[in-house]
Amino acid sequence: MPRFVVEADGGSRGNPGPAGYGAVVLDPATGETLAERAEFIGVATNNVAEYKGLIAGLTAARELAPDATVLVRMDSKLVVEQMSGRWKIKHPDMKPLAARAAKILPRAQVTYEWIPRERNKHADRLANEAMDAGKRGEQWEPSRSTAFAAAPPAGPPGDAAKGAAAVRAAMASGGGTGTRAAAAAGTGADTLFGATDAPSGDAQARAAEAAAVRAASAVARDTDTLFGAAEAPAEAPAGADGTGPRPAAGSDGGHATRTAAGTGTGTGTGTGTGTGWGPDMGAPATFVLLRHGETALTPQKRFSGSGGTDPELSPAGRRQAAAVAEALAARGTVQAVVSSPLRRCRETAQAVADRLGLPVAVEEGLRETDFGAWEGLTFAEVRERFPDDLQAWLDSPKAAPTGGGESFTAVTRRVSAARDRLLSAHVGRTVLLVTHVTPVKTLVRLALGAPPESLFKMELSAASLSAVAYYADGNASVRLLNDTSHLR
């Protein structure tokens, strides 16, 4: 009697949102892929997509051999427990799907096993390929799939460490053209069952060369940052050379001037030749940094910190919040939402969280600088009324705004402590932090190891997205800065 392993997965970018599934049938003796299935299914929940992936996998196994015994492996605890009969099926959307899955093969022929997500990479990649195809207005095509040839990164999109590891594996050799590791990478060595037997002689060399190309191509894809390509810096605005007068860091209008998408240097003590090319540290924690939408003070470029009136979003700000919510739902990577306690951030965060189906947690350490007596004033008004205090503030991070405001040194301590708390609470996860100009710039500055004066050299628009990845060895990588493409 034939024996198969079915691995299935499903996902939804929004839950509910654009959804797709993937399933693969494997030979348990050799690890050979016998069949792949994937489909974009429109708007659905994660659980619906997972069940449809199960149905597709079981159907593919039955088409290969109706009398086969099948071990189903999924990272959905819900589906595994329900189909094993240990959990009741209460949700009305799940009942008909579970019943349909149960009828595909006799119950005695099918068993279920839960596996961690990192062991379900093949099916996960198929599901993501299906969702990507749906985003393009297409359906998944087997001929365009790379799920077998290149395993996906273990971390969120933008984790270049796994892509780099794939290249290192593909290019490792014992000398000459011997690239057994590369051949393994090209034949699905990262699957549960390991590499198939490598060909010998010229055939091995050709297979290894093709595998290296596929692995390098996978890296090119996986090196794409969370929200933009690492190798393509964002277009710098006029005056990006940093010359001319310096506007106020932390004023509600943002400030000049240089963007550096995708740059990243280590701030810890990790070894290796550089972030992304050293030892594989596993999935990083990725903080997606969202500056709140506009308030009435934003277009007027007035200081608006935590010591002022706590304004609400303007109509333009609410539109911006809705736009970024749609963009993040389409990307489907955010797993938690954390907000500054100030109203403009909480309103922005709630708009996104509602779209993603997530709760909003509040972190006090993400609030904006207290600008003291400068709250509500423009930079020119502060310069006219408090010229000496302003100059001292521009010259030293230890100087506080007039009237008992916070220095940048104090803000850095507060934001650093909040960062560390959040990293401890969200290991390996992608978290949206909805905050303000100074906290975002401070997190970017610290990740780059840049001096305090760099706060005056970054542009940060209302409702813009930035991203920083934090690795287990203490290194950090800036993935994105001031992305506003979702607002255009």
Coordinates of C-alpha atoms in Angstrom, one line a residue:
M1 CA 0.0 0.0 0.0
P2 CA 1.5 3.4 -1.0
R3 CA 2.4 5.9 1.8
F4 CA 2.3 9.6 1.3
V5 CA 3.0 12.7 3.5
V6 CA 0.8 15.7 2.8
E7 CA 1.9 19.1 4.0
A8 CA -0.6 21.9 3.8
D9 CA -0.9 25.5 4.8
G10 CA -3.1 28.6 4.2
G11 CA -2.8 32.2 4.9
S12 CA -4.8 35.5 4.8
R13 CA -3.3 38.9 4.6
G14 CA -5.7 40.7 6.8
N15 CA -7.7 37.8 8.4
P16 CA -10.0 38.1 6.7
G17 CA -8.2 39.4 3.7
P18 CA -6.7 38.2 0.4
A19 CA -6.1 34.5 1.0
G20 CA -4.5 31.5 -0.5
Y21 CA -3.4 28.0 0.2
G22 CA -0.6 25.6 -0.7
A23 CA -0.2 21.8 -0.4
V24 CA 2.5 19.3 -1.3
V25 CA 2.4 15.5 -1.5
L26 CA 5.7 13.9 -0.6
D27 CA 7.2 10.4 -0.8
P28 CA 8.2 9.8 2.9
A29 CA 11.0 7.4 1.9
T30 CA 12.9 9.8 -0.4
G31 CA 11.4 13.2 0.3
E32 CA 10.5 13.5 -3.4
T33 CA 7.8 16.0 -4.3
L34 CA 5.0 14.1 -6.0
A35 CA 2.4 16.9 -6.4
E36 CA 1.9 20.5 -5.6
R37 CA -1.3 22.5 -5.3
A38 CA -1.9 26.2 -4.7
E39 CA -4.7 28.6 -5.3
F40 CA -5.7 32.2 -4.5
I41 CA -9.2 32.0 -3.0
G42 CA -10.2 35.7 -2.7
V43 CA -11.0 37.2 0.7
A44 CA -11.1 34.6 3.5
T45 CA -9.8 33.9 7.0
N46 CA -6.6 32.0 7.8
N47 CA -8.6 29.0 9.0
V48 CA -10.7 28.8 5.9
A49 CA -7.5 28.9 3.8
E50 CA -5.9 26.2 5.9
Y51 CA -8.8 23.9 5.5
K52 CA -8.9 24.4 1.8
G53 CA -5.1 23.7 1.7
L54 CA -5.9 20.4 3.5
I55 CA -8.6 19.5 1.0
A56 CA -6.3 20.2 -1.9
G57 CA -3.5 18.1 -0.5
L58 CA -5.8 15.1 0.3
T59 CA -7.4 15.3 -3.1
A60 CA -3.9 15.3 -4.8
A61 CA -2.9 12.3 -2.7
R62 CA -6.1 10.4 -3.7
E63 CA -5.5 11.2 -7.4
L64 CA -2.1 9.6 -7.1
A65 CA -3.3 6.5 -5.2
P66 CA -6.8 6.1 -3.8
D67 CA -5.6 3.3 -1.5
A68 CA -2.7 5.2 0.0
T69 CA -2.1 5.8 3.7
V70 CA -1.5 9.5 4.3
L71 CA 0.2 11.4 7.1
V72 CA -1.0 15.0 7.1
R73 CA 1.4 17.5 8.6
M74 CA 0.2 21.1 9.3
D75 CA 1.3 24.0 11.5
S76 CA -2.4 24.8 12.2
K77 CA -3.1 23.3 15.7
L78 CA -6.8 24.0 15.1
V79 CA -7.1 22.0 11.9
V80 CA -5.0 19.1 13.2
E81 CA -6.9 18.8 16.5
Q82 CA -10.3 19.2 14.8
M83 CA -9.6 16.7 12.1
S84 CA -8.2 14.2 14.7
G85 CA -11.5 14.4 16.6
R86 CA -10.0 15.9 19.7
W87 CA -11.6 19.4 19.4
K88 CA -15.1 20.2 18.5
I89 CA -15.8 22.2 15.3
K90 CA -18.0 25.0 16.3
H91 CA -17.5 27.7 13.7
P92 CA -20.2 27.5 10.9
D93 CA -17.6 28.2 8.2
M94 CA -15.4 25.3 9.3
K95 CA -18.0 22.6 9.6
P96 CA -18.6 22.0 5.8
L97 CA -14.9 22.3 5.1
A98 CA -14.0 19.7 7.7
A99 CA -16.8 17.4 6.5
R100 CA -15.5 17.7 2.9
A101 CA -11.9 16.9 3.9
A102 CA -13.1 13.9 5.9
K103 CA -14.8 12.4 2.8
I104 CA -11.8 12.5 0.5
L105 CA -10.2 9.4 1.9
P106 CA -11.4 6.8 4.3
R107 CA -10.7 7.9 7.9
A108 CA -8.5 4.8 8.6
Q109 CA -6.1 5.9 5.9
V110 CA -5.4 9.4 7.2
T111 CA -3.6 10.5 10.4
Y112 CA -2.7 14.1 11.4
E113 CA 0.4 15.6 13.0
W114 CA 1.1 19.2 14.1
I115 CA 4.5 20.6 13.1
P116 CA 6.1 24.0 13.8
R117 CA 5.8 26.5 11.0
E118 CA 9.5 26.4 10.2
R119 CA 9.0 22.7 9.2
N120 CA 6.1 23.6 6.8
K121 CA 8.1 25.9 4.5
H122 CA 7.2 24.2 1.2
A123 CA 3.5 24.6 1.7
D124 CA 3.9 28.0 3.2
R125 CA 5.7 29.2 0.2
L126 CA 3.1 27.8 -2.1
A127 CA 0.4 29.6 -0.2
N128 CA 2.3 32.9 -0.4
E129 CA 2.9 32.4 -4.1
A130 CA -0.8 32.0 -4.6
M131 CA -1.5 35.2 -2.6
D132 CA 1.1 37.0 -4.6
A133 CA -0.5 35.8 -7.8
G134 CA -3.9 37.0 -6.6
K135 CA -2.5 40.4 -5.9
R136 CA -1.4 40.6 -9.5
G137 CA -4.9 39.6 -10.6
E138 CA -3.7 36.1 -11.6
Q139 CA -3.9 32.5 -10.4
W140 CA -1.0 30.4 -9.3
E141 CA 0.8 28.5 -12.1
P142 CA 3.0 25.5 -11.3
S143 CA 5.5 26.4 -14.0
R144 CA 6.3 29.7 -12.2
S145 CA 6.6 28.2 -8.7
T146 CA 10.0 28.2 -6.9
A147 CA 8.6 26.6 -3.7
F148 CA 10.5 23.4 -4.3
A149 CA 13.8 24.9 -5.5
A150 CA 14.2 27.6 -2.8
A151 CA 12.9 27.4 0.7
P152 CA 11.5 30.7 2.1
P153 CA 13.2 32.7 4.8
A154 CA 12.3 31.7 8.4
G155 CA 11.6 35.2 9.4
P156 CA 9.4 38.0 8.1
P157 CA 9.8 39.2 4.5
G158 CA 13.0 41.2 4.4
D159 CA 15.0 38.7 6.4
A160 CA 18.1 38.6 4.3
A161 CA 19.9 36.2 6.7
K162 CA 18.1 33.1 5.4
G163 CA 18.7 34.2 1.8
A164 CA 22.4 34.7 2.5
A165 CA 22.5 31.3 4.1
A166 CA 21.0 29.8 1.0
V167 CA 23.7 31.4 -1.1
R168 CA 26.4 30.2 1.2
A169 CA 25.0 26.7 1.1
A170 CA 24.8 26.8 -2.7
M171 CA 28.3 28.0 -3.1
A172 CA 30.0 25.8 -0.5
S173 CA 32.2 23.2 -2.0
G174 CA 35.1 20.9 -1.2
G175 CA 37.1 22.4 -4.2
G176 CA 36.8 22.7 -7.9
T177 CA 33.2 22.4 -9.2
G178 CA 32.2 20.1 -6.4
T179 CA 29.0 21.8 -5.0
R180 CA 27.1 19.1 -3.3
A181 CA 25.6 21.7 -0.9
A182 CA 24.5 23.7 -3.9
A183 CA 22.9 20.7 -5.5
A184 CA 21.1 20.0 -2.2
A185 CA 19.8 23.6 -2.1
G186 CA 18.5 23.2 -5.6
T187 CA 16.7 19.9 -4.9
G188 CA 14.9 20.9 -1.8
A189 CA 17.5 19.9 0.8
D190 CA 15.8 22.2 3.4
T191 CA 12.7 20.0 3.3
L192 CA 11.8 17.6 6.1
F193 CA 13.4 14.7 4.4
G194 CA 16.8 16.2 3.3
A195 CA 18.5 16.1 0.0
T196 CA 17.9 13.5 -2.7
D197 CA 20.9 11.6 -4.1
A198 CA 23.1 14.0 -6.0
P199 CA 24.0 13.1 -9.6
S200 CA 27.6 12.5 -10.4
G201 CA 30.2 13.8 -12.9
D202 CA 29.1 16.4 -15.5
A203 CA 25.5 16.0 -14.5
Q204 CA 26.3 16.9 -10.9
A205 CA 28.2 20.0 -12.1
R206 CA 25.3 21.1 -14.3
A207 CA 22.8 20.5 -11.5
A208 CA 25.0 22.4 -9.0
E209 CA 25.4 25.3 -11.3
A210 CA 21.7 25.5 -11.8
A211 CA 21.1 25.2 -8.1
A212 CA 23.5 28.0 -7.4
V213 CA 21.6 30.2 -9.9
R214 CA 18.3 29.4 -8.3
A215 CA 19.6 30.0 -4.8
A216 CA 21.1 33.3 -5.8
S217 CA 17.8 34.3 -7.4
A218 CA 16.0 33.4 -4.2
V219 CA 18.4 35.7 -2.3
A220 CA 17.6 38.5 -4.7
R221 CA 14.0 38.0 -3.9
D222 CA 14.4 37.5 -0.2
T223 CA 16.8 40.5 0.1
D224 CA 13.8 42.7 -0.7
T225 CA 13.2 44.5 2.5
L226 CA 10.0 44.4 4.5
F227 CA 8.5 47.2 2.5
G228 CA 11.0 48.0 -0.3
A229 CA 14.1 46.8 -2.1
A230 CA 17.3 47.0 0.1
E231 CA 19.5 47.8 -2.9
A232 CA 17.4 50.7 -4.1
P233 CA 17.5 53.7 -1.8
A234 CA 14.5 55.9 -1.6
E235 CA 14.6 59.0 -3.8
A236 CA 16.1 61.8 -1.7
P237 CA 14.2 65.0 -1.6
A238 CA 15.6 68.3 -2.8
G239 CA 18.3 69.6 -0.5
A240 CA 19.2 66.1 0.6
D241 CA 22.9 67.1 1.0
G242 CA 22.0 68.4 4.4
T243 CA 23.0 72.0 3.7
G244 CA 21.1 75.0 4.7
P245 CA 19.3 75.7 8.0
R246 CA 18.3 72.7 10.2
P247 CA 14.6 72.6 11.1
A248 CA 13.6 71.2 14.4
A249 CA 14.0 67.5 15.0
G250 CA 10.7 66.4 16.4
S251 CA 8.6 69.3 15.1
D252 CA 5.3 68.0 13.7
G253 CA 6.2 68.9 10.2
G254 CA 9.1 66.4 9.9
H255 CA 12.5 67.6 8.8
A256 CA 15.2 67.3 6.2
T257 CA 16.7 65.5 4.5
R258 CA 18.5 62.2 3.6
T259 CA 16.7 58.8 3.3
A260 CA 18.7 55.6 3.4
A261 CA 16.4 52.7 2.7
G262 CA 18.0 49.4 3.2
T263 CA 21.2 50.5 4.9
G264 CA 22.2 48.6 8.0
T265 CA 25.2 48.2 10.2
G266 CA 25.6 46.2 13.4
T267 CA 25.2 47.9 16.7
G268 CA 26.1 44.8 18.7
T269 CA 29.1 42.7 19.0
G270 CA 28.2 39.9 16.6
T271 CA 31.0 38.5 14.5
G272 CA 31.0 38.1 10.7
T273 CA 31.6 40.3 7.8
G274 CA 28.4 42.4 8.1
T275 CA 24.8 42.3 9.0
G276 CA 23.0 39.7 6.8
W277 CA 26.2 37.8 5.9
G278 CA 27.4 36.5 9.2
P279 CA 26.1 33.4 11.1
D280 CA 22.4 32.8 10.7
M281 CA 20.8 34.2 13.8
G282 CA 17.3 33.0 13.0
A283 CA 14.2 35.1 12.5
P284 CA 14.7 38.7 13.7
A285 CA 12.2 40.8 15.5
T286 CA 11.1 43.4 13.0
F287 CA 9.7 46.7 14.1
V288 CA 7.6 48.4 11.5
L289 CA 7.7 52.1 12.5
L290 CA 4.6 54.1 11.5
R291 CA 4.5 57.8 12.2
H292 CA 0.9 58.9 13.0
G293 CA -1.3 60.6 10.4
E294 CA -1.6 64.4 10.2
T295 CA -3.2 66.6 12.8
A296 CA -4.2 70.2 12.4
L297 CA -0.7 71.2 13.5
T298 CA 1.2 69.1 11.0
P299 CA 0.9 71.2 7.9
Q300 CA 1.7 74.3 10.0
K301 CA 5.0 72.6 11.1
R302 CA 4.4 73.3 14.8
F303 CA 6.1 71.6 17.7
S304 CA 3.6 68.9 18.9
G305 CA 5.0 66.7 21.6
S306 CA 3.6 65.0 24.7
G307 CA 3.3 68.2 26.7
G308 CA 0.8 70.0 24.5
T309 CA -2.9 69.7 23.6
D310 CA -2.8 66.1 22.4
P311 CA -4.6 66.8 19.1
E312 CA -6.7 64.3 17.1
L313 CA -6.2 63.3 13.5
S314 CA -7.4 65.8 10.9
P315 CA -9.6 64.6 8.0
A316 CA -6.4 64.3 6.0
G317 CA -4.8 62.3 8.8
R318 CA -7.7 59.9 8.9
R319 CA -7.4 59.3 5.2
Q320 CA -3.7 58.6 5.6
A321 CA -4.4 56.1 8.4
A322 CA -6.9 54.3 6.2
A323 CA -4.4 54.2 3.3
V324 CA -1.6 52.8 5.4
A325 CA -4.1 50.2 6.9
E326 CA -4.9 48.9 3.4
A327 CA -1.2 48.8 2.5
L328 CA -0.3 46.8 5.6
A329 CA -3.2 44.5 5.1
A330 CA -2.1 43.7 1.6
R331 CA 1.4 42.9 2.8
G332 CA 0.1 40.7 5.5
T333 CA 3.2 40.6 7.7
V334 CA 2.2 42.5 10.9
Q335 CA 1.5 40.3 13.9
A336 CA 1.0 42.8 16.6
V337 CA 0.2 46.6 17.0
V338 CA 1.6 48.8 19.7
S339 CA 0.9 52.5 20.0
S340 CA 2.1 55.6 21.8
P341 CA -0.5 56.7 24.3
L342 CA -1.1 60.0 22.5
R343 CA -4.4 60.4 20.7
R344 CA -3.1 60.9 17.2
C345 CA -1.2 57.6 17.4
R346 CA -4.0 55.7 19.1
E347 CA -6.4 56.8 16.3
T348 CA -3.9 55.8 13.6
A349 CA -3.1 52.5 15.3
Q350 CA -6.8 51.6 15.7
A351 CA -7.5 52.2 12.0
V352 CA -4.7 49.8 11.1
A353 CA -5.6 47.3 13.8
D354 CA -9.2 47.2 12.8
R355 CA -8.2 46.4 9.3
L356 CA -5.8 43.6 10.4
G357 CA -8.1 42.2 13.1
L358 CA -5.6 42.8 15.8
P359 CA -5.8 44.5 19.3
V360 CA -3.8 47.7 20.1
A361 CA -1.4 47.6 23.0
V362 CA -0.2 51.0 24.4
E363 CA 3.5 51.6 25.3
E364 CA 4.2 54.7 27.3
G365 CA 7.8 54.9 26.2
L366 CA 6.7 55.5 22.6
R367 CA 5.3 59.0 23.3
E368 CA 6.8 62.1 21.6
T369 CA 9.3 64.4 23.3
D370 CA 7.9 66.9 25.7
F371 CA 8.8 70.2 24.0
G372 CA 7.9 72.3 27.1
A373 CA 7.2 76.0 26.3
W374 CA 7.7 75.3 22.6
E375 CA 4.6 73.2 22.3
G376 CA 2.3 74.6 19.5
L377 CA 5.0 77.0 18.2
T378 CA 6.7 77.0 14.8
F379 CA 10.5 76.8 14.6
A380 CA 10.6 80.4 13.6
E381 CA 8.5 81.5 16.6
V382 CA 10.8 79.5 18.9
R383 CA 13.9 81.1 17.4
E384 CA 12.4 84.5 17.9
R385 CA 11.3 84.0 21.5
F386 CA 13.9 81.7 22.8
P387 CA 17.0 82.0 20.6
D388 CA 19.6 81.0 23.2
D389 CA 17.6 78.0 24.4
L390 CA 17.0 76.9 20.8
Q391 CA 20.7 77.1 19.9
A392 CA 21.7 75.1 22.9
W393 CA 19.1 72.5 22.0
L394 CA 20.5 72.3 18.5
D395 CA 24.1 72.0 19.7
S396 CA 23.7 69.4 22.4
P397 CA 21.4 66.4 22.9
K398 CA 21.6 67.1 26.7
A399 CA 19.9 70.5 26.4
A400 CA 16.1 70.5 27.1
P401 CA 13.5 72.8 25.5
T402 CA 12.5 75.9 27.4
G403 CA 10.3 75.4 30.4
G404 CA 11.2 71.9 31.5
G405 CA 10.9 69.9 28.3
E406 CA 12.8 66.7 27.6
S407 CA 16.3 66.5 26.2
F408 CA 17.1 64.1 23.4
T409 CA 19.3 62.3 25.8
A410 CA 16.3 61.7 28.1
V411 CA 14.2 60.6 25.2
T412 CA 16.8 58.2 24.0
R413 CA 16.9 56.5 27.4
R414 CA 13.1 56.2 27.5
V415 CA 12.8 54.9 23.9
S416 CA 15.7 52.5 24.4
A417 CA 13.9 51.0 27.4
A418 CA 10.7 50.7 25.5
R419 CA 12.5 49.0 22.6
D420 CA 14.1 46.5 25.0
R421 CA 10.7 45.7 26.6
L422 CA 9.1 45.2 23.2
L423 CA 11.9 43.0 21.9
S424 CA 11.6 40.7 24.9
A425 CA 7.9 40.5 24.4
H426 CA 8.0 39.9 20.6
V427 CA 10.9 37.6 19.8
G428 CA 11.0 36.8 16.1
R429 CA 7.8 38.7 15.4
T430 CA 6.9 41.6 13.1
V431 CA 5.4 44.3 15.2
L432 CA 3.9 47.6 14.1
L433 CA 4.9 50.5 16.4
V434 CA 2.7 53.6 15.9
T435 CA 4.6 56.5 17.2
H436 CA 6.1 60.0 16.5
V437 CA 9.0 61.7 14.8
T438 CA 11.6 61.6 17.6
P439 CA 11.0 58.0 18.7
V440 CA 11.2 56.7 15.1
K441 CA 14.4 58.6 14.4
T442 CA 15.9 57.6 17.7
L443 CA 15.3 53.9 16.9
V444 CA 16.8 54.3 13.5
R445 CA 19.8 56.3 14.8
L446 CA 20.5 53.6 17.5
A447 CA 20.2 50.8 14.9
L448 CA 22.8 52.6 12.7
G449 CA 25.1 53.6 15.6
A450 CA 24.7 57.2 14.3
P451 CA 25.5 60.2 16.4
P452 CA 22.7 62.3 18.0
E453 CA 23.0 65.1 15.3
S454 CA 21.7 62.6 12.8
L455 CA 18.3 63.3 14.1
F456 CA 18.4 66.5 12.1
K457 CA 19.4 64.7 8.9
M458 CA 16.4 62.4 8.4
E459 CA 13.1 63.1 6.7
L460 CA 10.0 61.6 8.3
S461 CA 6.6 62.4 6.8
A462 CA 3.2 62.0 8.4
A463 CA 1.9 58.4 8.0
S464 CA 5.3 57.2 6.7
L465 CA 6.7 53.7 7.3
S466 CA 10.2 52.7 8.4
A467 CA 11.5 49.4 9.5
V468 CA 14.3 48.0 11.7
A469 CA 15.1 44.3 12.2
Y470 CA 16.8 43.2 15.5
Y471 CA 18.8 40.0 15.6
A472 CA 19.6 37.6 18.5
D473 CA 23.3 38.7 18.6
G474 CA 22.4 42.3 19.2
N475 CA 22.8 43.5 15.6
A476 CA 20.2 45.6 14.0
S477 CA 19.5 46.4 10.3
V478 CA 17.6 49.4 9.0
R479 CA 15.3 48.1 6.3
L480 CA 13.3 51.1 5.3
L481 CA 13.0 54.8 6.1
N482 CA 10.2 57.3 5.3
D483 CA 8.2 55.2 2.8
T484 CA 5.1 57.1 1.7
S485 CA 4.3 55.1 -1.4
H486 CA 1.0 54.0 0.1
L487 CA -0.1 57.6 0.2
R488 CA 0.4 58.3 -3.5

